[in-house]
Every structure is written in C-alpha cells, then in structure tokens.
Short mmCIF file of C-alpha atoms and ligand atoms in Angstrom, two decimals:
data_model
loop_
_atom_site.label_atom_id
_atom_site.label_comp_id
_atom_site.label_asym_id
_atom_site.label_seq_id
_atom_site.Cartn_x
_atom_site.Cartn_y
_atom_site.Cartn_z
CA UNK A 144 0.00 0.00 0.00
CA UNK A 145 2.86 2.40 0.62
CA UNK A 146 5.25 1.22 -2.01
CA UNK A 147 4.25 3.40 -4.91
CA UNK A 148 7.48 5.23 -5.62
CA UNK A 149 6.05 7.35 -8.41
CA UNK A 150 3.83 9.24 -6.10
CA UNK A 151 5.90 9.29 -2.98
CA UNK A 152 8.81 10.85 -4.72
CA UNK A 153 6.87 13.31 -6.82
CA UNK A 154 4.76 14.31 -3.83
CA UNK A 155 7.82 15.00 -1.72
CA UNK A 156 9.59 16.82 -4.50
CA UNK A 157 6.65 19.11 -5.00
CA UNK A 158 6.78 20.10 -1.35
CA UNK A 159 3.51 18.43 -0.46
CA UNK A 160 5.25 16.40 2.23
CA UNK A 161 8.44 18.09 3.36
CA UNK A 162 11.43 16.01 2.32
CA UNK A 163 13.35 17.05 5.43
CA UNK A 164 10.64 15.57 7.65
CA UNK A 165 10.73 12.28 5.83
CA UNK A 166 14.50 12.11 6.04
CA UNK A 167 14.71 13.14 9.69
CA UNK A 168 12.30 10.60 10.98
CA UNK A 169 12.89 7.64 8.78
CA UNK A 170 15.43 5.91 11.02
CA UNK A 171 14.49 6.77 14.54
CA UNK A 172 10.77 6.94 14.11
CA UNK A 173 8.18 4.70 15.63
CA UNK A 174 6.11 3.01 12.99
CA UNK A 175 2.40 3.45 12.40
CA UNK A 176 0.10 1.01 10.66
CA UNK A 177 -3.44 2.10 9.79
CA UNK A 178 -6.15 -0.26 8.56
CA UNK A 179 -9.22 1.36 7.04
CA UNK A 180 -12.81 0.13 6.81
CA UNK A 181 -15.96 1.79 5.49
CA UNK A 182 -16.47 4.55 2.97
CA UNK A 183 -14.13 6.84 1.05
CA UNK A 184 -14.47 9.47 3.73
CA UNK A 185 -12.84 7.06 6.12
CA UNK A 186 -10.12 6.43 3.54
CA UNK A 187 -9.41 10.13 3.37
CA UNK A 188 -9.60 10.39 7.17
CA UNK A 189 -6.91 7.73 7.44
CA UNK A 190 -4.72 9.89 5.21
CA UNK A 191 -5.44 12.84 7.52
CA UNK A 192 -4.48 10.68 10.51
CA UNK A 193 -1.24 9.66 8.77
CA UNK A 194 -0.58 13.32 7.96
CA UNK A 195 -0.97 14.26 11.63
CA UNK A 196 1.18 11.38 12.87
CA UNK A 197 3.81 11.92 10.20
CA UNK A 198 4.21 15.55 11.27
CA UNK A 199 4.73 14.24 14.82
CA UNK A 200 7.59 12.07 13.67
CA UNK A 201 6.00 8.71 12.90
CA UNK A 202 7.05 6.60 9.95
CA UNK A 203 4.44 4.60 8.07
CA UNK A 204 4.42 0.86 7.50
CA UNK A 205 2.09 -1.40 5.57
CA UNK A 206 2.92 -4.39 7.78
CA UNK A 207 1.18 -4.69 11.14
CA UNK A 208 4.08 -6.91 12.30
CA UNK A 209 6.50 -4.01 11.98
CA UNK A 210 4.28 -1.48 13.69
CA UNK A 211 4.63 0.17 17.10
CA UNK A 212 1.14 1.61 16.75
CA UNK A 213 -1.81 -0.10 15.05
CA UNK A 214 -4.92 1.94 14.37
CA UNK A 215 -8.18 0.57 12.95
CA UNK A 216 -10.35 3.18 11.29
CA UNK A 217 -13.80 1.65 11.69
CA UNK A 218 -17.24 1.73 10.07
CA UNK A 219 -20.60 1.30 11.81
CA UNK A 220 -22.98 1.54 8.86
CA UNK A 221 -24.31 -2.02 9.13
CA UNK A 222 -24.01 -4.82 11.63
CA UNK A 223 -21.68 -6.86 9.40
CA UNK A 224 -19.28 -3.89 9.17
CA UNK A 225 -18.99 -3.91 12.96
CA UNK A 226 -18.64 -7.71 13.11
CA UNK A 227 -15.61 -7.48 10.81
CA UNK A 228 -13.90 -5.14 13.27
CA UNK A 229 -14.62 -7.42 16.23
CA UNK A 230 -13.08 -10.33 14.31
CA UNK A 231 -10.02 -8.25 13.49
CA UNK A 232 -9.60 -7.24 17.10
CA UNK A 233 -9.38 -10.88 18.10
CA UNK A 234 -6.31 -11.17 15.86
CA UNK A 235 -4.80 -8.01 17.23
CA UNK A 236 -4.96 -9.49 20.72
CA UNK A 237 -2.26 -11.93 19.60
CA UNK A 238 -0.06 -9.10 18.33
CA UNK A 239 -0.45 -7.40 21.66
CA UNK A 240 0.38 -10.50 23.61
CA UNK A 241 3.53 -10.92 21.56
CA UNK A 242 4.64 -7.34 22.05
CA UNK A 243 3.71 -5.77 25.34
CA UNK A 244 4.54 -2.23 24.23
CA UNK A 245 2.35 -2.28 21.11
CA UNK A 246 -0.33 0.44 21.11
CA UNK A 247 -3.67 -0.49 19.53
CA UNK A 248 -6.34 2.11 18.82
CA UNK A 249 -9.83 2.32 17.38
CA UNK A 250 -10.70 5.31 15.22
CA UNK A 251 -13.76 6.30 13.25
CA UNK A 252 -17.44 5.60 13.32
CA UNK A 253 -17.47 2.78 15.89
CA UNK A 254 -15.54 4.83 18.43
CA UNK A 255 -18.56 6.01 20.36
CA UNK A 256 -19.90 2.49 20.81
CA UNK A 257 -16.55 0.87 21.48
CA UNK A 258 -15.26 2.79 24.40
CA UNK A 259 -17.22 1.04 27.14
CA UNK A 260 -16.92 -2.41 25.73
CA UNK A 261 -13.32 -2.47 24.57
CA UNK A 262 -11.46 -0.14 26.85
CA UNK A 263 -13.31 -0.50 30.09
CA UNK A 264 -14.74 -4.03 30.03
CA UNK A 265 -12.42 -6.08 27.85
CA UNK A 266 -9.23 -4.09 27.99
CA UNK A 267 -8.39 -4.94 24.37
CA UNK A 268 -7.47 -1.54 23.02
CA UNK A 269 -5.49 1.37 24.42
CA UNK A 270 -7.18 4.17 22.53
CA UNK A 271 -10.61 5.02 21.19
CA UNK A 272 -10.75 8.18 19.14
CA UNK A 273 -13.76 9.56 17.24
CA UNK A 274 -13.70 11.21 13.78
CA UNK A 275 -13.44 14.77 15.09
CA UNK A 276 -10.63 14.18 17.60
CA UNK A 277 -7.71 13.12 15.41
CA UNK A 278 -5.63 16.15 16.35
CA UNK A 279 -5.33 14.65 19.83
CA UNK A 280 -3.80 11.43 18.44
CA UNK A 281 -0.05 12.13 18.87
CA UNK A 282 -0.60 13.16 22.46
CA UNK A 283 -2.86 10.23 23.29
CA UNK A 284 -0.55 7.72 21.59
CA UNK A 285 2.38 9.10 23.57
CA UNK A 286 0.43 8.68 26.80
CA UNK A 287 -0.57 5.16 25.75
CA UNK A 288 3.12 4.24 25.49
CA UNK A 289 3.28 5.28 29.15
CA UNK A 290 0.40 2.94 29.97
CA UNK A 291 -2.42 5.47 30.05
CA UNK A 292 -5.65 4.58 28.24
CA UNK A 293 -7.14 7.30 26.07
CA UNK A 294 -10.70 8.02 25.02
CA UNK A 295 -11.68 11.03 22.91
CA UNK A 296 -15.01 10.76 21.16
CA UNK A 297 -16.54 14.24 21.22
CA UNK A 298 -18.08 15.39 17.95
CA UNK A 299 -17.39 18.91 16.78
CA UNK A 300 -19.49 21.46 14.92
CA UNK A 301 -16.45 23.09 13.33
CA UNK A 302 -13.60 20.61 12.84
CA UNK A 303 -12.76 20.16 9.14
CA UNK A 304 -8.97 19.46 9.38
CA UNK A 305 -8.57 22.28 6.87
CA UNK A 306 -4.91 22.91 7.73
CA UNK A 307 -3.85 19.24 7.75
CA UNK A 308 -2.13 17.87 4.65
CA UNK A 309 -3.39 14.29 4.22
CA UNK A 310 -0.55 11.81 3.67
CA UNK A 311 -1.55 10.30 0.35
CA UNK A 312 0.45 7.32 -0.78
CA UNK A 313 -1.72 5.50 -3.25
CA UNK A 314 -2.03 5.84 -6.99
CA UNK A 315 -2.74 8.93 -9.02
CA UNK A 316 -6.25 9.45 -7.69
CA UNK A 317 -6.76 11.58 -4.62
CA UNK A 318 -9.76 11.93 -2.36
CA UNK A 319 -10.65 15.32 -0.96
CA UNK A 320 -13.26 15.55 1.77
CA UNK A 321 -15.08 18.82 1.17
CA UNK A 322 -17.40 18.49 4.12
CA UNK A 323 -17.96 16.37 7.21
CA UNK A 324 -21.00 14.94 8.98
CA UNK A 325 -24.58 14.76 7.75
CA UNK A 326 -27.82 16.53 8.69
CA UNK A 327 -30.22 14.43 6.66
CA UNK A 328 -31.19 11.94 9.35
CA UNK A 329 -32.45 9.19 7.09
CA UNK A 330 -34.26 6.98 9.59
CA UNK A 331 -32.06 3.92 8.94
CA UNK A 332 -28.72 5.68 9.06
CA UNK A 333 -26.19 5.95 11.85
CA UNK A 334 -23.89 8.49 10.14
CA UNK A 335 -25.41 11.66 11.70
CA UNK A 336 -24.68 10.06 15.09
CA UNK A 337 -21.20 8.79 14.37
CA UNK A 338 -19.98 11.82 12.40
CA UNK A 339 -22.11 14.62 13.78
CA UNK A 340 -23.39 17.81 12.18
CA UNK A 341 -22.72 18.81 8.63
CA UNK A 342 -19.93 21.35 8.05
CA UNK A 343 -18.15 22.45 4.88
CA UNK A 344 -14.54 23.36 4.21
CA UNK A 345 -13.60 26.71 2.68
CA UNK A 346 -13.83 26.58 -1.13
CA UNK A 347 -10.54 28.35 -1.83
CA UNK A 348 -8.64 25.77 0.24
CA UNK A 349 -10.19 22.93 -1.77
CA UNK A 350 -9.23 24.64 -5.04
CA UNK A 351 -5.68 25.20 -3.73
CA UNK A 352 -5.43 21.57 -2.69
CA UNK A 353 -6.53 20.49 -6.18
CA UNK A 354 -3.78 22.58 -7.75
CA UNK A 355 -1.14 21.20 -5.39
CA UNK A 356 -2.27 17.66 -6.12
CA UNK A 357 -1.88 18.23 -9.86
CA UNK A 358 1.64 19.54 -9.31
CA UNK A 359 2.39 16.48 -7.17
CA UNK A 360 1.44 14.13 -10.00
CA UNK A 361 -2.19 13.32 -9.24
CA UNK A 362 -4.46 13.14 -12.27
CA UNK A 363 -7.86 12.53 -10.72
CA UNK A 364 -9.65 13.85 -7.65
CA UNK A 365 -12.88 12.80 -6.03
CA UNK A 366 -14.66 15.41 -3.93
CA UNK A 367 -16.22 13.65 -0.97
CA UNK A 368 -19.13 14.20 1.37
CA UNK A 369 -22.10 12.18 2.62
CA UNK A 370 -24.29 14.62 0.76
CA UNK A 371 -22.14 16.88 -1.41
CA UNK A 372 -25.19 18.66 -2.80
CA UNK A 373 -25.60 20.52 0.45
CA UNK A 374 -21.98 21.75 0.48
CA UNK A 375 -21.89 25.45 1.30
CA UNK A 376 -19.08 27.89 1.92
CA UNK A 377 -21.25 30.61 3.42
CA UNK A 378 -18.54 33.24 3.60
CA UNK A 379 -17.69 32.87 -0.08
CA UNK A 380 -21.33 32.27 -1.10
CA UNK A 381 -20.22 29.12 -2.85
CA UNK A 382 -22.48 26.11 -3.30
CA UNK A 383 -21.42 22.70 -4.60
CA UNK A 384 -21.95 23.55 -8.27
CA UNK A 385 -19.78 26.69 -7.80
CA UNK A 386 -17.08 24.63 -6.12
CA UNK A 387 -17.12 22.03 -8.88
CA UNK A 388 -16.83 24.76 -11.50
CA UNK A 389 -13.96 26.42 -9.62
CA UNK A 390 -11.93 23.19 -9.34
CA UNK A 391 -12.66 22.23 -12.97
CA UNK A 392 -11.47 25.65 -14.12
CA UNK A 393 -8.44 25.77 -11.84
CA UNK A 394 -6.98 22.53 -13.23
CA UNK A 395 -8.57 21.87 -16.63
CA UNK A 396 -6.78 18.57 -17.17
CA UNK A 397 -7.54 17.07 -13.77
CA UNK A 398 -10.29 14.45 -13.91
CA UNK A 399 -12.88 15.44 -11.37
CA UNK A 400 -15.38 13.13 -9.70
CA UNK A 401 -17.61 13.50 -6.67
CA UNK A 402 -19.71 11.39 -4.35
CA UNK A 403 -22.34 11.13 -2.86
CA UNK A 404 -25.30 13.07 -4.19
CA UNK A 405 -28.67 13.17 -2.50
CA UNK A 406 -31.61 13.17 -4.93
CA UNK A 407 -33.47 15.76 -2.85
CA UNK A 408 -31.12 18.57 -3.76
CA UNK A 409 -29.56 17.47 -7.03
CA UNK A 410 -29.99 20.91 -8.63
CA UNK A 411 -30.29 21.93 -12.29
CA UNK A 412 -27.29 24.18 -11.70
CA UNK A 413 -25.17 21.20 -10.66
CA UNK A 414 -26.25 19.11 -13.66
CA UNK A 415 -25.56 22.05 -16.00
CA UNK A 416 -22.10 22.55 -14.50
CA UNK A 417 -21.26 18.87 -14.99
CA UNK A 418 -22.38 19.07 -18.61
CA UNK A 419 -20.33 22.21 -19.25
CA UNK A 420 -16.89 20.86 -18.31
CA UNK A 421 -15.15 18.02 -20.11
CA UNK A 422 -12.96 17.30 -17.12
CA UNK A 423 -15.92 16.67 -14.80
CA UNK A 424 -16.62 12.96 -15.19
CA UNK A 425 -19.97 11.93 -16.56
CA UNK A 426 -20.82 9.63 -13.73
CA UNK A 427 -23.28 10.12 -10.89
CA UNK A 428 -23.88 7.97 -7.85
CA UNK A 429 -27.44 8.79 -6.87
CA UNK A 430 -28.80 6.49 -4.14
CA UNK A 431 -32.52 5.85 -4.53
CA UNK A 432 -32.84 3.27 -1.68
CA UNK A 433 -36.36 2.12 -2.66
CA UNK A 434 -38.91 2.22 -5.49
CA UNK A 435 -41.83 2.88 -3.15
CA UNK A 436 -42.91 6.36 -2.08
CA UNK A 437 -44.31 5.00 1.17
CA UNK A 438 -40.98 3.37 2.08
CA UNK A 439 -39.05 6.48 1.00
CA UNK A 440 -41.17 8.53 3.35
CA UNK A 441 -40.63 6.07 6.20
CA UNK A 442 -36.89 6.39 5.47
CA UNK A 443 -37.17 10.20 5.63
CA UNK A 444 -35.53 10.52 2.24
CA UNK A 445 -37.58 13.62 1.35
CA UNK A 446 -38.17 12.79 -2.30
CA UNK A 447 -40.64 10.72 -4.31
CA UNK A 448 -39.91 8.25 -7.07
CA UNK A 449 -41.39 10.82 -9.48
CA UNK A 450 -38.96 13.53 -8.31
CA UNK A 451 -36.05 11.10 -8.62
CA UNK A 452 -37.04 10.16 -12.18
CA UNK A 453 -37.47 13.80 -13.11
CA UNK A 454 -33.87 14.47 -11.94
CA UNK A 455 -32.64 11.57 -14.06
CA UNK A 456 -34.53 12.97 -17.01
CA UNK A 457 -32.66 16.25 -16.64
CA UNK A 458 -29.33 14.42 -16.29
CA UNK A 459 -29.90 12.35 -19.44
CA UNK A 460 -31.17 15.37 -21.34
CA UNK A 461 -27.94 17.30 -20.73
CA UNK A 462 -25.54 14.32 -20.57
CA UNK A 463 -26.94 11.42 -22.61
CA UNK A 464 -23.90 9.20 -21.96
CA UNK A 465 -23.78 9.84 -18.20
CA UNK A 466 -23.39 6.64 -16.17
CA UNK A 467 -25.51 6.15 -13.11
CA UNK A 468 -25.17 4.01 -10.01
CA UNK A 469 -27.27 3.73 -6.89
CA UNK A 470 -27.72 2.28 -3.40
CA UNK A 471 -30.69 0.07 -2.49
CA UNK A 472 -31.87 -1.21 0.86
CA UNK A 473 -34.15 -4.24 0.92
CA UNK A 474 -36.26 -5.25 3.90
CA UNK A 475 -36.66 -1.86 5.56
CA UNK A 476 -39.24 -2.30 8.38
CA UNK A 477 -42.79 -2.77 6.98
CA UNK A 478 -41.57 -3.18 3.37
CA UNK A 479 -44.19 -5.36 1.62
CA UNK A 480 -43.69 -7.78 -1.26
CA UNK A 481 -45.45 -5.32 -3.53
CA UNK A 482 -43.08 -2.53 -2.49
CA UNK A 483 -40.12 -4.78 -3.14
CA UNK A 484 -41.53 -5.42 -6.63
CA UNK A 485 -41.70 -1.64 -7.11
CA UNK A 486 -37.96 -1.42 -6.41
CA UNK A 487 -37.27 -4.19 -8.92
CA UNK A 488 -39.43 -2.43 -11.47
CA UNK A 489 -37.76 0.94 -10.94
CA UNK A 490 -34.33 -0.65 -11.37
CA UNK A 491 -35.52 -2.25 -14.60
CA UNK A 492 -36.85 1.05 -15.82
CA UNK A 493 -33.76 3.11 -14.96
CA UNK A 494 -31.21 0.48 -15.91
CA UNK A 495 -28.35 1.45 -13.60
CA UNK A 496 -24.75 0.88 -14.62
CA UNK A 497 -24.14 -0.41 -11.11
CA UNK A 498 -25.73 -0.68 -7.68
CA UNK A 499 -24.66 -1.24 -4.08
CA UNK A 500 -27.36 -3.38 -2.54
CA UNK A 501 -27.91 -4.06 1.14
CA UNK A 502 -30.20 -5.82 3.58
CA UNK A 503 -31.61 -3.43 6.14
CA UNK A 504 -29.60 -3.57 9.35
CA UNK A 505 -31.04 -1.93 12.49
CA UNK A 506 -28.72 0.68 14.02
CA UNK A 507 -28.97 1.89 17.56
CA UNK A 508 -29.98 5.55 18.07
CA UNK A 509 -31.62 5.85 14.63
CA UNK A 510 -35.40 6.37 14.29
CA UNK A 511 -35.85 3.05 12.51
CA UNK A 512 -34.20 1.30 15.48
CA UNK A 513 -37.48 1.85 17.34
CA UNK A 514 -39.47 0.20 14.56
CA UNK A 515 -39.91 -3.55 14.56
CA UNK A 516 -37.37 -5.20 12.22
CA UNK A 517 -40.27 -7.20 10.81
CA UNK A 518 -38.97 -8.49 7.48
CA UNK A 519 -37.45 -11.89 8.24
CA UNK A 520 -33.83 -12.67 7.43
CA UNK A 521 -34.95 -15.23 4.83
CA UNK A 522 -37.15 -12.74 3.05
CA UNK A 523 -34.43 -10.09 3.14
CA UNK A 524 -31.97 -12.57 1.63
CA UNK A 525 -34.38 -13.56 -1.10
CA UNK A 526 -35.20 -9.94 -1.95
CA UNK A 527 -31.52 -9.04 -2.01
CA UNK A 528 -30.71 -11.94 -4.30
CA UNK A 529 -33.50 -10.92 -6.64
CA UNK A 530 -32.24 -7.36 -7.05
CA UNK A 531 -28.61 -8.49 -7.35
CA UNK A 532 -29.47 -11.01 -10.06
CA UNK A 533 -31.51 -8.52 -12.04
CA UNK A 534 -28.89 -5.78 -11.65
CA UNK A 535 -26.07 -8.05 -12.83
CA UNK A 536 -28.03 -8.94 -15.93
CA UNK A 537 -28.73 -5.27 -16.69
CA UNK A 538 -25.14 -4.15 -16.06
CA UNK A 539 -23.82 -6.91 -18.33
CA UNK A 540 -26.22 -5.85 -21.07
CA UNK A 541 -25.20 -2.19 -20.74
CA UNK A 542 -21.49 -3.05 -20.75
CA UNK A 543 -21.91 -5.36 -23.74
CA UNK A 544 -23.08 -2.37 -25.78
CA UNK A 545 -19.62 -0.85 -25.19
CA UNK A 546 -17.81 -3.68 -27.00
CA UNK A 547 -16.23 -2.18 -30.12
CA UNK A 548 -16.31 1.40 -28.82
CA UNK A 549 -13.19 3.39 -27.92
CA UNK A 550 -13.09 4.79 -24.39
CA UNK A 551 -10.73 7.32 -22.81
CA UNK A 552 -9.07 5.54 -19.91
CA UNK A 553 -6.83 6.96 -17.21
CA UNK A 554 -3.98 4.50 -16.55
CA UNK A 555 -4.08 3.83 -12.81
CA UNK A 556 -1.57 1.03 -12.32
CA UNK A 557 -0.92 -2.66 -12.84
CA UNK A 558 -3.71 -5.16 -12.40
CA UNK A 559 -3.78 -6.72 -8.97
CA UNK A 560 -4.09 -10.27 -10.21
CA UNK A 561 -2.37 -9.89 -13.57
CA UNK A 562 0.69 -7.65 -13.62
CA UNK A 563 0.97 -7.91 -17.39
CA UNK A 564 -2.14 -5.79 -17.62
CA UNK A 565 -2.85 -2.18 -16.78
CA UNK A 566 -5.99 -1.15 -14.95
CA UNK A 567 -7.83 2.09 -15.34
CA UNK A 568 -11.26 3.61 -15.47
CA UNK A 569 -13.37 5.29 -18.10
CA UNK A 570 -14.82 8.75 -17.67
CA UNK A 571 -18.03 6.95 -16.67
CA UNK A 572 -16.16 5.13 -13.86
CA UNK A 573 -16.08 1.71 -15.48
CA UNK A 574 -13.13 -0.48 -14.61
CA UNK A 575 -11.00 -1.50 -17.64
CA UNK A 576 -8.12 -4.00 -17.97
CA UNK A 577 -5.79 -3.81 -20.96
CA UNK A 578 -2.37 -5.28 -21.85
CA UNK A 579 0.83 -3.35 -21.20
CA UNK A 580 1.87 -3.19 -24.80
CA UNK A 581 -0.01 -2.98 -28.04
CA UNK A 582 0.43 -5.87 -30.42
CA UNK A 583 4.09 -6.06 -31.37
CA UNK A 584 3.15 -7.71 -34.67
CA UNK A 585 2.23 -4.31 -36.00
CA UNK A 586 5.45 -2.87 -34.66
CA UNK A 587 3.90 -0.69 -32.03
CA UNK A 588 4.94 -0.48 -28.44
CA UNK A 589 3.02 1.65 -26.04
CA UNK A 590 5.06 4.22 -24.22
CA UNK A 591 2.46 5.18 -21.70
CA UNK A 592 2.84 5.33 -17.94
CA UNK A 593 0.60 5.55 -14.91
CA UNK A 594 -1.29 8.83 -15.09
CA UNK A 595 -1.57 8.86 -18.89
CA UNK A 596 -4.91 9.09 -20.62
CA UNK A 597 -5.16 6.42 -23.33
CA UNK A 598 -7.74 5.35 -25.89
CA UNK A 599 -8.87 1.79 -25.30
CA UNK A 600 -11.02 -0.23 -27.68
CA UNK A 601 -13.31 -2.44 -25.63
CA UNK A 602 -13.18 -6.10 -26.67
CA UNK A 603 -15.00 -7.88 -23.83
CA UNK A 604 -17.43 -6.93 -21.07
CA UNK A 605 -18.93 -8.41 -17.91
CA UNK A 606 -21.20 -6.78 -15.31
CA UNK A 607 -18.21 -5.31 -13.43
CA UNK A 608 -15.25 -5.17 -15.81
CA UNK A 609 -14.34 -4.17 -19.34
CA UNK A 610 -11.38 -5.63 -21.21
CA UNK A 611 -9.73 -3.86 -24.12
CA UNK A 612 -6.63 -2.87 -26.02
CA UNK A 613 -4.94 0.47 -26.51
CA UNK A 614 -5.44 2.13 -29.86
CA UNK A 615 -3.68 5.20 -31.21
N1 SAH B 574 -24.70 9.49 2.21
C1 SAH B 574 -25.02 8.51 1.30
C2 SAH B 574 -24.96 7.10 1.82
C3 SAH B 574 -24.00 6.74 2.84
S1 SAH B 574 -24.14 5.15 3.49
C4 SAH B 574 -26.44 8.75 0.83
O1 SAH B 574 -27.22 9.31 1.51
O2 SAH B 574 -26.75 8.31 -0.23
C5 SAH B 574 -24.11 4.13 2.06
C6 SAH B 574 -25.34 3.30 1.89
O3 SAH B 574 -25.44 2.36 2.93
C7 SAH B 574 -26.67 4.03 1.93
O4 SAH B 574 -26.99 4.70 0.75
C8 SAH B 574 -27.63 2.91 2.23
O5 SAH B 574 -28.08 2.29 1.06
C9 SAH B 574 -26.78 1.94 3.03
N2 SAH B 574 -27.16 1.93 4.44
C10 SAH B 574 -27.05 2.92 5.33
N3 SAH B 574 -27.53 2.56 6.54
C11 SAH B 574 -27.98 1.28 6.39
C12 SAH B 574 -28.60 0.35 7.26
N4 SAH B 574 -28.89 0.65 8.51
N5 SAH B 574 -28.91 -0.87 6.76
C13 SAH B 574 -28.64 -1.20 5.48
N6 SAH B 574 -28.05 -0.35 4.61
C14 SAH B 574 -27.73 0.88 5.05
FE1 SF4 B 575 -26.98 8.60 6.07
FE2 SF4 B 575 -28.97 9.79 4.82
FE3 SF4 B 575 -26.85 11.20 5.60
FE4 SF4 B 575 -26.63 9.47 3.60
S1 SF4 B 575 -27.88 11.33 3.62
S2 SF4 B 575 -25.23 9.71 5.33
S3 SF4 B 575 -28.00 7.84 4.22
S4 SF4 B 575 -28.33 10.20 6.93
FE1 F3S B 576 -19.10 3.74 7.66
FE2 F3S B 576 -18.74 5.98 8.92
FE3 F3S B 576 -18.44 5.90 6.32
S1 F3S B 576 -20.31 4.51 9.35
S2 F3S B 576 -19.86 4.32 5.72
S3 F3S B 576 -17.21 4.85 7.79
S4 F3S B 576 -19.25 7.59 7.50
#
C-alpha cells in the first residue's frame, strides 16, 4: 500500500510532504500502521491521521508486524461492518500479547460504541478516538506508550482538518473531503450520530489543494461528502456547483469526480455545471434506496420516485452518456412484497450501470431502530438476491453495448491479479483492464505510464469489468 514510488517521490519533491521531515524521521521513528474500513471518507480520514502522525515524527508501515502503533479506522454503517472489526480485534490481541509495548487504537465511526466495551470491560485496546478528535492522536498515543488509556469521542461542529495535509500514498487518484457529517437523518442511518453535524470546508482551500495535487502528479480527484449537494461555503457564497466549476477551471486537465449526491437537492445548476466541463466525469452515484414512495417517506428521504425520475430525465437530457449508479436497501421495516416489486421495477426502468445493494440492518440511536425489524432474514436474503441477479443482468447488457467502442481511460496502475495488464477507469467510472503493450506484430509499443490518458477499444465486457486494447 505504501510502495508506490512514483507518487511518494513526486509528492515529496513538489513540497507536499516536506522532504526534510521524511528524512529526519525515517530511522528513529516509531512506525504506524493504519487499517481502514468503510467509505471513502474514512479512507481520506486515514490519510489525515497519517498526515498528523507523520508531522509528529511517525514513519508509516504497511505491515502490522512491523508497527509500534496499530490503528483501525472503523465503520458502523451495518451490523456486518462492525462484526468485521470485532473479528479483526481478536487477531490483534495476539499481536499485543507478543509485544507488550504495542499500542492499539480504534478510530472512526465505531468509536462512540466501542469505548465502554473495549477499553473499560475487555481491555483490548489502548485508545478510542472519534472522527473529530484526530488532532489529539499524537498526544494520546504518547500517553498510551506510558500505559495510560485514552478516550476522545466528542463530535465537533467546526472541525474540518482544513490545515492538515493528508498523507496520500496511493495511486494517481486523490480523495478530498469537502465536508464532514450529515444533517439528513435518514431513519435507517447511523452516520449523523457517528460523524455529527454537517460542516463544509472553505472553497478556496479545496481549489488550492486540487492545484497542489496536480503539481504532485495526481491526475484525478474525487470530492467527498455524505451529501455533497448541500456543500456550502457561506462566507464565499459558494455552493457545490460553484465549487465544482472552480476546481474544474483551476486545473482543466484534472479528472474530477464527486460522491455522494442526495436526490433531494440534485440541482439543475449542478447538472448544468457537470455538462459544461469536459474534465468533470460523466458519472453520478445517486442512491434511490427504494422504489416505493411510502418506504421512502418512512426512510425520511424527502423525495418521491417521481422527483427522482425527473432528476434523471434532466441528467440524461444534458448528458446522454452519463453513467448512473445507486444504493438500495431491501427489507426496511414494513416493506411489503409489492413494495419490493416496485424497487425491482424501478431498477428495470432506470437500468443502472451499477448498484450497491444491502439488507436493512437496524442501528442503535436511529429512528428506525425503534421500529420492529419485521422483514425476516430469509425474506431479506431472497429480496436481495432478486435485485442483485436482475442488476447483474442489466449491467452486463449495458457493458456489452460498449464492445467495439473506444473509451478514454486513465492508466491507474498494474492489475492486482495480472501484472501484465494495466488497470484504469473510463470517464463513466467503469473499470477496464488492458495489456501493457499494443500488439508487437504491427510494430507498435506503447510508451504510456501511470497517469496517462489512453484510448482503449473495448473487446469484452462483464457486469463489473471491461477488457480492451490500446489504440492510437
Ligand atoms: N450518504 C449517502 C450514503 C452513505 S451510506 C447517501 O445518503 O446516499 C451508504 C449506503 O449504505 C446508503 O446509501 C444505504 O443504502 C446503506 N445503508 C445505510 N444505513 C444502512 C442500514 N442501517 N442498513 C442497510 N443499509 C444501510
Ligand atoms: Fe446517512 Fe442519509 Fe446522511 Fe446518507 S444522507 S449519510 S443515508 S443520513
Ligand atoms: Fe461507515 Fe462511517 Fe463511512 S459509518 S460508511 S465509515 S461515515
């Protein structure tokens, strides 16, 4: 994870991470290992955490065995996400037994729930630190080395880590959190409780960061927030569409993506801005959750199926080739068979390029937690399988229509399973694999490197992956 020399060196050279710091600490430093679960915001938070710890003199390692400090950045979105962390902690107990002075900490969205159980009752971890308290990490880790347990889980109304340079070590794509928290309070969702109130970063700092990232060798950014549509820099009177325009203009060759949009406030202005700029990717993740208005209301989603479809109409009108993905929850309390059929029907009608599909999972503190979880596990499983099967068929059909077309692909690196192939993504966020070199029979070798934009003719397609070859 940390062995991507292209970026490390170019990032340091550009001054993004001071070279002197790296050099000074490399030998003497204690080593930090961070393992990240959950959404992209957590991924970016882990980079913020590494940035903070790096400034305090820590070196990074991608091997837990080498680490003096192990931090798990956790997710609480569904029960199975939490189960994964509990399993992982069982393993970490062995590490701790082997090395008495190892410090183990829990970060992120499970922090609030973990403190009692893990620090007080079971004594497994030394630190529990919530998403708004990462500045306290160096101090608390230091104390933990002295045997003092640390808990810091207060949520803030203002913390945005604006002045912290995230330590980015992966690839040519960078994530930039433009806001934190969420005020939507969907009745199933724990995020407003784990991450607190919504707050936005200053627009000019995000634009500056984009420019610095370009200079450091990054070729794609993704602006992140749980609901980016409600981004607002009040002082600068900048909404999300304005911010998107400003970043697209500031670095015209940077590929720009964003996630996640909420259908309630997906404005015309935002859609028009996307259509206007070539470097804003034509891909939207727009979670619908359900095809039934009654269920949407019970979820407090604040839109109807009609409104959602009308937004899609506008998107397709201005950007006919725009790809679309979604999130679906099956088995929300009281969801009937008929309402499940409505979701299936809506997905057939819209024909999403992709979907993240989940069984409803009750979360403490949410409104839905007080409702009876009355759709049985068997029915949830069956409904989930039905939407997955249908979605895979649709995605395969959509991707098959791309066979023979030429797509612009950003070269992201070597394939994980097959190092003779490059991997990259299309403007529409579709994953593409293609060989390193063009056919030598016609005398051509491809002189492209990670970060290049290449034309790839698609030769094969499945529901998740495209395969192709580079053309001139
Ligand atoms: N902010 C994004 C979603 C963040 S969570 C949005 O509003 O669209 C990602 C997805 O997890 C959600 O869209 C939802 O489909 C799913 N999810 C959230 N809470 C859940 C729960 N309690 N049970 C099952 N799925 C859930
Ligand atoms: Fe959760 Fe809803 Fe906020 Fe998304 S918009 S993070 S689903 S509360
Ligand atoms: Fe999980 Fe927290 Fe993200 S609950 S999905 S890591 S905001």
